[in-house]
XYZ file of C-alpha atoms in Angstrom:
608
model
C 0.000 0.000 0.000
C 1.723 3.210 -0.951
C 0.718 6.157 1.315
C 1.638 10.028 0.377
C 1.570 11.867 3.309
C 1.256 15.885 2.697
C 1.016 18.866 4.463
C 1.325 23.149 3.964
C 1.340 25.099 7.134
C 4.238 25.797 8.670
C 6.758 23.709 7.367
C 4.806 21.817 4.132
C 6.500 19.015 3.490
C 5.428 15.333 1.872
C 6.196 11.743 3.027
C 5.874 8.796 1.107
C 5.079 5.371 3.213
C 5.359 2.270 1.285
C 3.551 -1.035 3.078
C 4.888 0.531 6.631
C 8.446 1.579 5.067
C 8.937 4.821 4.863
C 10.556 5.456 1.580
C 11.355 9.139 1.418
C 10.033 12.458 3.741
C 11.016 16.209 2.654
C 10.323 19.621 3.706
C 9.210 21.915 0.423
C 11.403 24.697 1.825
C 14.349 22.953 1.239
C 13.668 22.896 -2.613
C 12.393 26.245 -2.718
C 15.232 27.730 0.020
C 12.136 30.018 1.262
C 12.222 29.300 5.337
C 9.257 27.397 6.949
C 7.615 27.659 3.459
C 4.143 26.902 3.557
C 3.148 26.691 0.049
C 1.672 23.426 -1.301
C 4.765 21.115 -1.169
C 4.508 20.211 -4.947
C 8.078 20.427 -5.136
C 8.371 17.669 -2.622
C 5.704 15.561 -3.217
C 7.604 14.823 -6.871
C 10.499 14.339 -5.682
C 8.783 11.529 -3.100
C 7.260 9.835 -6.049
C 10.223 9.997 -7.914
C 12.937 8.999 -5.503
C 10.573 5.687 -4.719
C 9.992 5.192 -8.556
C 6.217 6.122 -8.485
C 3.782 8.030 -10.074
C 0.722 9.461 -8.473
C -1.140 6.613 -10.524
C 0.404 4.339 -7.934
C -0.332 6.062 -5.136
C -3.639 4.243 -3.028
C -4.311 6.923 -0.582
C -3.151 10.737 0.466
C -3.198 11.479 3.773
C -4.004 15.185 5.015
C -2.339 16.696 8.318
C -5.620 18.349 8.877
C -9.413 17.327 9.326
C -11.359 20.529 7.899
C -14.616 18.470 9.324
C -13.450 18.739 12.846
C -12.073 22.506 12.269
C -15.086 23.247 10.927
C -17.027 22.766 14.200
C -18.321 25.530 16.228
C -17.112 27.536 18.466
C -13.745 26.945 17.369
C -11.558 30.116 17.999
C -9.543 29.359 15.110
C -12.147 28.789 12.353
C -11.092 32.058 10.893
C -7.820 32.155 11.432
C -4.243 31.114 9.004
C -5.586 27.796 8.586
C -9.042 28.991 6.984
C -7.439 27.438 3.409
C -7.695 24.451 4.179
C -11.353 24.289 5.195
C -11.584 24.848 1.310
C -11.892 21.274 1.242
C -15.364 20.879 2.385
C -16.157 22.497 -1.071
C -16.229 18.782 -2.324
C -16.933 16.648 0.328
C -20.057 14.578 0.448
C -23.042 16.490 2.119
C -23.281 13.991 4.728
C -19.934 14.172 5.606
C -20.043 17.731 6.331
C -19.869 18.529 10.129
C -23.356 19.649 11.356
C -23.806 22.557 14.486
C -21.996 21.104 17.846
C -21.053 17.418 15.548
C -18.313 16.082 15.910
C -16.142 14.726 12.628
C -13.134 12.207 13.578
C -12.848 11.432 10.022
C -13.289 12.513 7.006
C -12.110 10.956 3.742
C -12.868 11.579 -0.222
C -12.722 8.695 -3.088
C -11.719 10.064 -6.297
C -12.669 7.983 -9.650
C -9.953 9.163 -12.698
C -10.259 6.880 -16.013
C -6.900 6.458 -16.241
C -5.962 5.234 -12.555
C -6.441 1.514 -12.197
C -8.031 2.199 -8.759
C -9.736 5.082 -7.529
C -7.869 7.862 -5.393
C -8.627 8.402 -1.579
C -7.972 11.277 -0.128
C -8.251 10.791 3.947
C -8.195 13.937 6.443
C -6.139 13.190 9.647
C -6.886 15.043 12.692
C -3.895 16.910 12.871
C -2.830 15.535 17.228
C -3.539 11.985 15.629
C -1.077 12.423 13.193
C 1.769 13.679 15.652
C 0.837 10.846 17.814
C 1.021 8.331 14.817
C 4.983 9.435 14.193
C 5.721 8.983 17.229
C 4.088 5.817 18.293
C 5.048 4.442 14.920
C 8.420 5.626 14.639
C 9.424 4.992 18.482
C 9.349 1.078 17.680
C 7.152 1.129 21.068
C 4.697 -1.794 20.974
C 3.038 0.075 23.481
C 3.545 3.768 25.180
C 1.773 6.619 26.527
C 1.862 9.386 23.979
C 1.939 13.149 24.815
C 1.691 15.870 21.451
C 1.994 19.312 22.741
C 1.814 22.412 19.638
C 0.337 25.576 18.970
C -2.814 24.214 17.781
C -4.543 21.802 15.512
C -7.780 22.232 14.133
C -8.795 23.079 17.795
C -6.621 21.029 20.128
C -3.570 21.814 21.373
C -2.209 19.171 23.768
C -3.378 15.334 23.693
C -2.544 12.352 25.926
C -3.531 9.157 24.525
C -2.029 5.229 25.033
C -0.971 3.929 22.200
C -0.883 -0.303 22.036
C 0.194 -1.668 18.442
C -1.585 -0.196 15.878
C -4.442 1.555 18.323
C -4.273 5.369 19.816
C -6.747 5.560 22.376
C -7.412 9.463 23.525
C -7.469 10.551 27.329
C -7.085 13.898 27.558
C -7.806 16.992 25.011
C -6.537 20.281 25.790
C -8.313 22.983 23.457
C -6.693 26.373 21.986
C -6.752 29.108 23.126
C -5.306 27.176 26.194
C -1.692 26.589 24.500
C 1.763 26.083 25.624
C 3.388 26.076 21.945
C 0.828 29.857 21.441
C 1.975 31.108 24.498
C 5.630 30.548 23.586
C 5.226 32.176 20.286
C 3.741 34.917 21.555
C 6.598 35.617 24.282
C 9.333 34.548 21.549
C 7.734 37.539 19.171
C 7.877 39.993 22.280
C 11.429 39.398 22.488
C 11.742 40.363 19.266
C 12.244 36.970 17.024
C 10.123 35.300 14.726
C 7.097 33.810 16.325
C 7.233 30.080 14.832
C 10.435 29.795 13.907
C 12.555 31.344 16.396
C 11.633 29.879 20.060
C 14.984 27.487 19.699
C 16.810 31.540 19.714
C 14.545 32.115 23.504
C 14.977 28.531 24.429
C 18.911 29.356 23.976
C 18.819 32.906 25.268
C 17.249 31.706 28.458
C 20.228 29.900 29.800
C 21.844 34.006 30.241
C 18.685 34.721 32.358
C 17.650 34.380 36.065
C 14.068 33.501 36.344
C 12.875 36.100 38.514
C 9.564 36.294 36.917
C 9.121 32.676 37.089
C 6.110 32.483 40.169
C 4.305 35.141 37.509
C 4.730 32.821 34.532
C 3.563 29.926 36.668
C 0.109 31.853 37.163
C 0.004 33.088 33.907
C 0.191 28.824 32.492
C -1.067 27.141 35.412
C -1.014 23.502 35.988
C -4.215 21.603 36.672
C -5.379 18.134 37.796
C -6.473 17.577 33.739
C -3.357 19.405 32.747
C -3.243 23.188 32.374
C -4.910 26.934 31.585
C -3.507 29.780 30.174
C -4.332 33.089 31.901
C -5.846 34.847 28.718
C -5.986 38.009 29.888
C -2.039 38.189 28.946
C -2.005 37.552 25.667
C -4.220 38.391 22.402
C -2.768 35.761 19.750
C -6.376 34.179 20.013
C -7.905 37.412 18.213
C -5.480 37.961 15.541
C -4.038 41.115 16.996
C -0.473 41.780 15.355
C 1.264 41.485 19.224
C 0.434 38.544 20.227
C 0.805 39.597 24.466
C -1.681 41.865 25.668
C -1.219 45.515 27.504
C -1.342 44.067 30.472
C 1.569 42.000 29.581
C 3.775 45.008 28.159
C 2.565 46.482 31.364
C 3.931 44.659 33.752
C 7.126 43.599 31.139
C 7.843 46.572 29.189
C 7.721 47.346 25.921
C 8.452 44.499 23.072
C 12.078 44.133 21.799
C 12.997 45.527 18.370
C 13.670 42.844 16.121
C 17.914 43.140 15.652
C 17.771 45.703 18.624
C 19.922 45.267 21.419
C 19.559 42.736 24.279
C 19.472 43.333 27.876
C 19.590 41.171 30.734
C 15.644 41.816 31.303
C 15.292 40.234 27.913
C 16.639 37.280 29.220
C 15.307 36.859 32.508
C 11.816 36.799 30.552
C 13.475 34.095 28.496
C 14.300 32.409 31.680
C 10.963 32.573 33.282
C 9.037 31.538 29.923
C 10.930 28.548 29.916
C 11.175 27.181 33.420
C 7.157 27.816 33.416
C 6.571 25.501 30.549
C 9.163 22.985 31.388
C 7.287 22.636 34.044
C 4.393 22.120 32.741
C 5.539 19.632 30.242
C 6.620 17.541 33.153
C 3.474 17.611 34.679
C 1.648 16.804 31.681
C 4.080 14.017 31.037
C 3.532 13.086 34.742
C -0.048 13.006 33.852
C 0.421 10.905 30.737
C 2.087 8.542 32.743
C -0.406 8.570 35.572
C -3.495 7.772 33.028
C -1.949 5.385 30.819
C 0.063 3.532 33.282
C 3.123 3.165 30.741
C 6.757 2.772 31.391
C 7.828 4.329 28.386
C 6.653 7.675 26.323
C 6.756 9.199 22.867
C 6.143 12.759 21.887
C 5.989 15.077 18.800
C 4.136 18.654 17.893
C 6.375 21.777 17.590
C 7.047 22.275 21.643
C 9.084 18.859 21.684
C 12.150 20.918 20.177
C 12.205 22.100 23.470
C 14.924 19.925 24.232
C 15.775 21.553 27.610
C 12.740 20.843 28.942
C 12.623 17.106 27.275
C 15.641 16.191 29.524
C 13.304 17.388 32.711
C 10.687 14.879 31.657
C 13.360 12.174 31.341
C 14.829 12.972 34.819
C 11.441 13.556 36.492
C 8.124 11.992 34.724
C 8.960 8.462 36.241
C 9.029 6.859 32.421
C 11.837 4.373 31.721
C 12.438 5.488 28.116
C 11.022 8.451 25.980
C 11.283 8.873 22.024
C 11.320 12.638 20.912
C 10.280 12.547 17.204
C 13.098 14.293 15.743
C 10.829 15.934 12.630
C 8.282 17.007 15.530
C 6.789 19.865 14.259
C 3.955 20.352 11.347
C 6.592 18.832 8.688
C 6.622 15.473 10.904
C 2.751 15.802 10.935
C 2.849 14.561 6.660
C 4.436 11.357 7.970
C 2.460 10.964 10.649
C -0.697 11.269 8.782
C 0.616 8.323 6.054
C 1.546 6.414 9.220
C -1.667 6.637 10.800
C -3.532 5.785 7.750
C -1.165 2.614 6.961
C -1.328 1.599 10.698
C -4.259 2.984 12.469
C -6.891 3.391 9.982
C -6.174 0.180 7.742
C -3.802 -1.904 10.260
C -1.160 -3.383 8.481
C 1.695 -4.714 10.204
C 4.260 -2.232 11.611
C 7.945 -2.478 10.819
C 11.390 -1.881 12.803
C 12.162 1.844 11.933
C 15.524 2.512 11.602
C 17.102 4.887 14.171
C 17.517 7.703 11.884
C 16.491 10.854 10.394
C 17.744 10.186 7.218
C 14.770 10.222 4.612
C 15.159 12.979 2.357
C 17.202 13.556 -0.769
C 20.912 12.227 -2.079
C 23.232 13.149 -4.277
C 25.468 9.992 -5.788
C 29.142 10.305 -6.206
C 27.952 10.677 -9.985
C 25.510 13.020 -9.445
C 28.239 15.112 -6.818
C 31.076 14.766 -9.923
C 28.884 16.230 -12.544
C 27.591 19.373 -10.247
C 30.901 20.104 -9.673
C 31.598 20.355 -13.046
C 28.923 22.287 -14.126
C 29.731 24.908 -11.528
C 33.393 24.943 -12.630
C 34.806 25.159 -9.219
C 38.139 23.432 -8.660
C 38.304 20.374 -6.406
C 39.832 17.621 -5.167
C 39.348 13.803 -4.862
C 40.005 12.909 -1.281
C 41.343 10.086 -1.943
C 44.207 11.458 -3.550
C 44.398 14.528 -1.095
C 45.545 11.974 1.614
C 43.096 9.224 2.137
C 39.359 8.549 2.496
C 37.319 12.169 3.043
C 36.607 11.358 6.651
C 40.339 11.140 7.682
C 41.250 14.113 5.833
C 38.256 16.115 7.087
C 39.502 15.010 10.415
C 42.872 16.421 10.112
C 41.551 19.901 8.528
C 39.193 20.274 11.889
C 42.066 19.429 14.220
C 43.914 22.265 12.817
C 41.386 24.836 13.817
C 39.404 24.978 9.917
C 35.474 24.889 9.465
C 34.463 22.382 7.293
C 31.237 22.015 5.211
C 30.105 17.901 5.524
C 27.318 17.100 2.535
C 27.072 13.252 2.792
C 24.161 10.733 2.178
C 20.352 11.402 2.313
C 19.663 14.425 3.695
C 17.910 15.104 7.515
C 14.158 15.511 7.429
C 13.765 17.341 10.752
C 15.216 20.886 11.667
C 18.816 19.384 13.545
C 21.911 18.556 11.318
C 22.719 14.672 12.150
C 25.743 14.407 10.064
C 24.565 14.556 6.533
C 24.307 18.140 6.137
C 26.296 19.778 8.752
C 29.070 22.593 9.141
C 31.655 20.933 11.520
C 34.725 22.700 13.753
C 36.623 22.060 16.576
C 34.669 21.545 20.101
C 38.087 21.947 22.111
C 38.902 25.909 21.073
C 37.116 28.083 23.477
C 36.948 30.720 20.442
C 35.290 29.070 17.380
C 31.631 29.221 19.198
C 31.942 33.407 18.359
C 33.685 32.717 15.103
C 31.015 30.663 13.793
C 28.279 32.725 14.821
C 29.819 35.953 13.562
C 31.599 34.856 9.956
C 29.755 31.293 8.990
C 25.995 31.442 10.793
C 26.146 35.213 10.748
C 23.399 34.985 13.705
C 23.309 36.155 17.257
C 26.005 35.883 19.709
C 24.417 33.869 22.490
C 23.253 30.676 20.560
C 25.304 27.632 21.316
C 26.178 24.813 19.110
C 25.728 20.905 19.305
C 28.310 18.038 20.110
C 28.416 15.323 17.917
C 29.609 12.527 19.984
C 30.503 8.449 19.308
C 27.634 6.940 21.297
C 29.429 4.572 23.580
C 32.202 7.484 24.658
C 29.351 9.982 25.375
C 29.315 8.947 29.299
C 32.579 9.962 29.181
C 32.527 13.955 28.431
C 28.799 14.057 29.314
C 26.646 12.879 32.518
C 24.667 10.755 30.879
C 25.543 7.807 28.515
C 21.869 7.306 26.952
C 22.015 7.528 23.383
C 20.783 10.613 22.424
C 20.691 10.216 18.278
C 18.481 13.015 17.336
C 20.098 15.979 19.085
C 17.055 16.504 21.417
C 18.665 16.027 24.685
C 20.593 18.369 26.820
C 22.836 16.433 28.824
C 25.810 18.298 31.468
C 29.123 18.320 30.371
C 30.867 16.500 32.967
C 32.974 19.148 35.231
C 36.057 18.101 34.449
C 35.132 18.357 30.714
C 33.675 21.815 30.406
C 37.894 23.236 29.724
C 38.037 20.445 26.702
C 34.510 21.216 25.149
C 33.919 24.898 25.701
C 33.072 25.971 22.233
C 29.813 22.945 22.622
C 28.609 23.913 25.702
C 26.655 26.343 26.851
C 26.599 28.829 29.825
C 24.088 26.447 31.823
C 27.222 23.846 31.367
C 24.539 21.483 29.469
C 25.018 20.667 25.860
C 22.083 19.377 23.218
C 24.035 15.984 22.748
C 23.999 13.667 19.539
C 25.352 10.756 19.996
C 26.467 8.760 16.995
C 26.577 4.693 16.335
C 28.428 3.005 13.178
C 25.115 1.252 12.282
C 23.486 4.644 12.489
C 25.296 6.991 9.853
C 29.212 4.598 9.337
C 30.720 7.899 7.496
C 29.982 10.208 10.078
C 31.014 8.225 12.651
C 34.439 7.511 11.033
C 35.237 10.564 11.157
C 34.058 11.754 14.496
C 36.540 8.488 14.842
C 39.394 9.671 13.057
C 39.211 13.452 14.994
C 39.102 11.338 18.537
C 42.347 9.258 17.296
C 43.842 12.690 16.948
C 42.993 14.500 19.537
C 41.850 12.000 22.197
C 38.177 14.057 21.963
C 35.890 11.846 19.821
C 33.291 14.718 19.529
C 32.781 17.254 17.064
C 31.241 20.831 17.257
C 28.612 20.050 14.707
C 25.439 22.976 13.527
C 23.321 23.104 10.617
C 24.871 23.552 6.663
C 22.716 26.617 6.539
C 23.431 30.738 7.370
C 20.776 32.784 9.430
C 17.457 32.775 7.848
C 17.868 29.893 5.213
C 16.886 26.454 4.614
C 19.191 23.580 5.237
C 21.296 23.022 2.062
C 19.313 20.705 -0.180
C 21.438 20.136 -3.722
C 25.107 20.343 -4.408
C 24.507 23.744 -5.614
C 22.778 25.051 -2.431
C 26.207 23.784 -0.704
C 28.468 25.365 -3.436
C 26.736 28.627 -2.736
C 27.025 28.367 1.239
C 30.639 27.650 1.465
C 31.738 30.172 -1.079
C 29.778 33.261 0.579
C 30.870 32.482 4.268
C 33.920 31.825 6.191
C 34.191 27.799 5.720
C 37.360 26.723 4.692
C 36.633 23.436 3.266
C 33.710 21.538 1.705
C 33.634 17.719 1.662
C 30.660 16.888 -1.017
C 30.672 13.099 -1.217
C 34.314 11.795 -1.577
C 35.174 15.465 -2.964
C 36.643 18.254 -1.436
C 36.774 21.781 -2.261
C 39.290 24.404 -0.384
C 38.701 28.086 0.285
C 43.022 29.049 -0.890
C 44.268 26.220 -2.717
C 47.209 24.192 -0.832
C 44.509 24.363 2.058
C 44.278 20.602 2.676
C 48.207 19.618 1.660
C 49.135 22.600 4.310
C 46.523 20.978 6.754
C 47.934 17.816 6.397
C 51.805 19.064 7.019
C 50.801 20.432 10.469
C 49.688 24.158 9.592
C 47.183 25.414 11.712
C 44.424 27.828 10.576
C 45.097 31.524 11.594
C 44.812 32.496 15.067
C 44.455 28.949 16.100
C 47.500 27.384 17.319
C 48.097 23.573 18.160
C 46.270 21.739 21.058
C 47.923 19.069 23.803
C 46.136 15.459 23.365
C 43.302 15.182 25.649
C 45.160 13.523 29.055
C 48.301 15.171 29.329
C 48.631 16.703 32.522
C 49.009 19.874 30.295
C 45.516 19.524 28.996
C 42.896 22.320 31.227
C 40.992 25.332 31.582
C 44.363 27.424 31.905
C 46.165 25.859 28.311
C 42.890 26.288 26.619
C 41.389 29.651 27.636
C 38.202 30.888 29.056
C 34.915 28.832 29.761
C 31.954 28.666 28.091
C 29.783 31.915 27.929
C 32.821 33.895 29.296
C 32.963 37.399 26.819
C 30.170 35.947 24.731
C 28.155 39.163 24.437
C 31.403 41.360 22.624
């Protein structure tokens, strides 16, 4: 049974499910390189279909992120709000399928007849929580688990708690917008003066600077209750389509909103702080509540607010649950899988497969395809192999002497974290290259802090906690005695958002995380997105070709190729010269090897 899973909102993306497999999942903005594009993901839906040798003649059902039926019901405080598109269609629904005054429609589906499809075409509307709670039930490999999906809002829910056993979600708990932690985050991440929906990870990051001194306030303002929580609405107006989302009381009592690009003070971040220790804790109570209805040892989440990976580490430590999957593609992109899953699982109940533990499922490039991009752009470049040996081991060296390296490798990530396919890579032991990075390759602000990549069974060793951690959704604390040889990866907190990395998981990347820890004795790498501020994730050869050549990178590794910013880059690299202003390093246990021979701490002269 193939399965195309779509959805345009934030993040449109398509996801192609083949008899339980997922073949192939994409976000359109990586094809059109507009940010959180929200368009109709044509763009991705073809290349789904094509990269899994299909036409839409072969495809038995499409799944829908989003039941207009159940949207359509009144009240709803939404019914006239960004999503009004897709109630257009209703427009060719069957009459008695169309929700009725205070109905309510759990599913809606449409069967289109085409003469030249051997089969006729369904078209089947997923409520939007059922299809985050599908991706992650599905994709945890749980046989059975509680299941928490916390977002801004789908149709007219916001937070759901259901069990999930096999192929069956039952629902226990349905928290309705306005009442929303993932609105009530946007709102406060637009006062500070980012982009609401797409720039909480920036308050989320900017909180760790802040005391939360407004915390008891927040706590009032999202309060938790015995059938999980209420938002004070008297703070906020994103429920009326106001342009500021808070209300005047809340620039009363906080101040006026931040300037976008304007300066930040330490109030800004104290809100930052209190926003975020308020809805961490209610995430652990509502995970505390999952657990407490369902009776499961082990959770899975998605919707937007499980980026939050701060506060995912308090509901590992403190909701009782033995293990908890964080679906890695967890916001509305995730939701196109999730609706193919649930309508290859849920709604027809075939069997459900092992899922890999990966990310990996959207497009490639072969060594062919790399060779003859290169050409066409008529940039010199080097085969690795004759530039010293295989591309991991020279990429290794090039790091080790203090240069950034562009890494575009294998299928590309479908969620918003760089795994190690398409990732910008440096040198977690130089207390320096956090502000480099941010000021001459992200080009973003100052205080956001970068991920470890580390070999999964040596994370325990740098890090205090040895779980595996594969999707970069954990914050785990840099061991003490660790925070002098990995200052550029962790943060001021002294906590670090931790990918861990297995052979079976991604075998290039972890040779040469591999080959920099023979070096160095450090098997981690300081590994961020192959992206600058305000752009997609590098999709094609040419989107890579583009980023390396218009920021500070010094060397691109495309497939077995590599391409150097002065040529003799790599040959120099590889004879022991260092790039400039970064001089060599002791091995990691010589007694030379501390805070004093490697500089200041994390967060120390951040803000200049």
């Amino acid at each position: 049974m193939n399965v195309l899973g779509v959805n345009f909102s934030n993040d449109a993306a398509a996801a192609l499910v083949r008899d339980g497999e997922v073949t192939g999942a994409v976000q359109e903005e990586r094809f059109t390189r507009a940010k959180h594009d929200r368009r109709f993901p044509q763009a991705a839906i073809g290349w789904c279909l094509a990269d899994a040798g299909l036409t839409l003649g072969d495809v038995d059902a499409v799944a829908f992120f989003w039941n207009p039926g159940r949207h359509a019901e009144t009240p709803n405080w939404r019914q006239s709000g960004a999503f009004r598109h897709h109630l257009e269609y209703l427009s060719s629904v069957p009459n008695h399928l169309v929700p009725k005054l205070g109905g309510v429609v759990d599913r809606v589906e449409q069967v289109f007849h085409f003469t030249d499809r051997r089969r006729p075409l369904r078209i089947v509307y997923v409520t939007h929580h059922l299809a985050h709670a599908a991706a992650a039930l599905v994709r945890s490999n749980f046989e059975d688990a509680a299941i928490l999906t916390v977002d801004g809002y789908g149709e007219r829910t916001s937070t759901f708690i259901a069990a999930g056993e096999g192929n069956r979600v039952t629902p226990l708990v349905d928290i309705e917008f306005p009442h929303s932690l993932g609105s009530v985050y946007a709102a406060v991440t637009q006062y500070l003066g980012f982009q609401p929906n797409s720039g909480e990870g920036k308050v989320m990051g900017l909180a760790s600077y802040g005391e939360p001194r407004f915390g008891d306030e927040f706590r009032r303002i999202v309060r938790c209750t015995e059938d999980g929580f209420r938002v004070d609405l008297d703070w906020f107006t994103y429920f009326v389509e106001r342009p500021l989302r808070v209300s005047d009381r809340f620039v009363a009592r906080f101040g006026p909103p931040r300037a976008p690009e304007s300066a930040i003070d330490q109030h800004h971040m104290d809100v930052a702080a209190s926003l975020q220790v308020a809805v961490e804790d209610a995430l652990v109570h509502l995970a505390r509540l999952a657990r407490a209805r369902t009776g499961k040892r082990r959770l899975c989440m998605a919707g937007g607010v499980t980026l939050n990976c701060v506060a995912n580490q308090r509901i590992l430590d403190e909701a009782g649950f033995e293990a908890c999957y964080f679906m890695p593609a967890s916001s509305d992109a995730g939701a196109s899988l999730g609706a193919a899953l649930a309508v290859t699982h849920l709604y027809e109940d075939r069997p459900r497969r092992e899922h890999p533990r990966t990310d990996y499922l959207g497009p490639q490039s072969s060594d062919a395809e790399v060779l003859a991009a290169l050409r066409r752009a008529g940039v010199p470049f080097l085969d690795a192999a004759a530039a010293g040996g295989p591309v991991e081991e020279v990429v290794a060296g090039v790091v080790e002497k203090g240069y950034i390296a562009g890494w575009y490798q294998g299928r590309a990530e479908f969620g918003p974290r760089a795994l190690g396919n398409r990732s910008i890579l440096a040198d977690p032991r130089r207390p320096e290259m956090k502000d480099v990075l941010n000021a001459r390759v992200k080009f973003r602000e100052w205080f956001r802090p970068f991920a470890p990549s580390v070999l999964e069974d040596r994370c325990g060793d740098f890090f205090a906690c040895a779980t595996p951690s594969p999707y970069m959704l954990r914050v785990y604390p840099t061991r003490p005695e660790c925070v002098s040889v990995l200052p550029a990866v962790t943060h001021v907190d002294g906590g670090a958002r931790v990918q861990t990395v297995a052979p079976e998981q991604n075998p290039r990347y972890h040779a040469l995380i591999s080959a920099f820890g023979r070096r160095t004795g450090v098997p981690v790498l300081l590994n961020t997105s192959f992206n600058i501020r305000g752009e997609p994730i590098v999709n094609s050869v040419a989107d890579a070709l583009k980023c390396f050549y218009t920021t500070d990178m010094d060397v691109l590794a495309v497939g077995p190729y590599l391409l150097e910013k002065r040529p003799g880059l790599v040959a120099a690299a590889r004879d022991g010269q260092h790039a400039e202003g970064f001089g060599p390093l002791p091995r990691y246990g010589t007694e030379s090897y501390g805070t004093e021979s490697l500089g200041a701490g994390p967060g120390e002269g951040g803000a200049s």
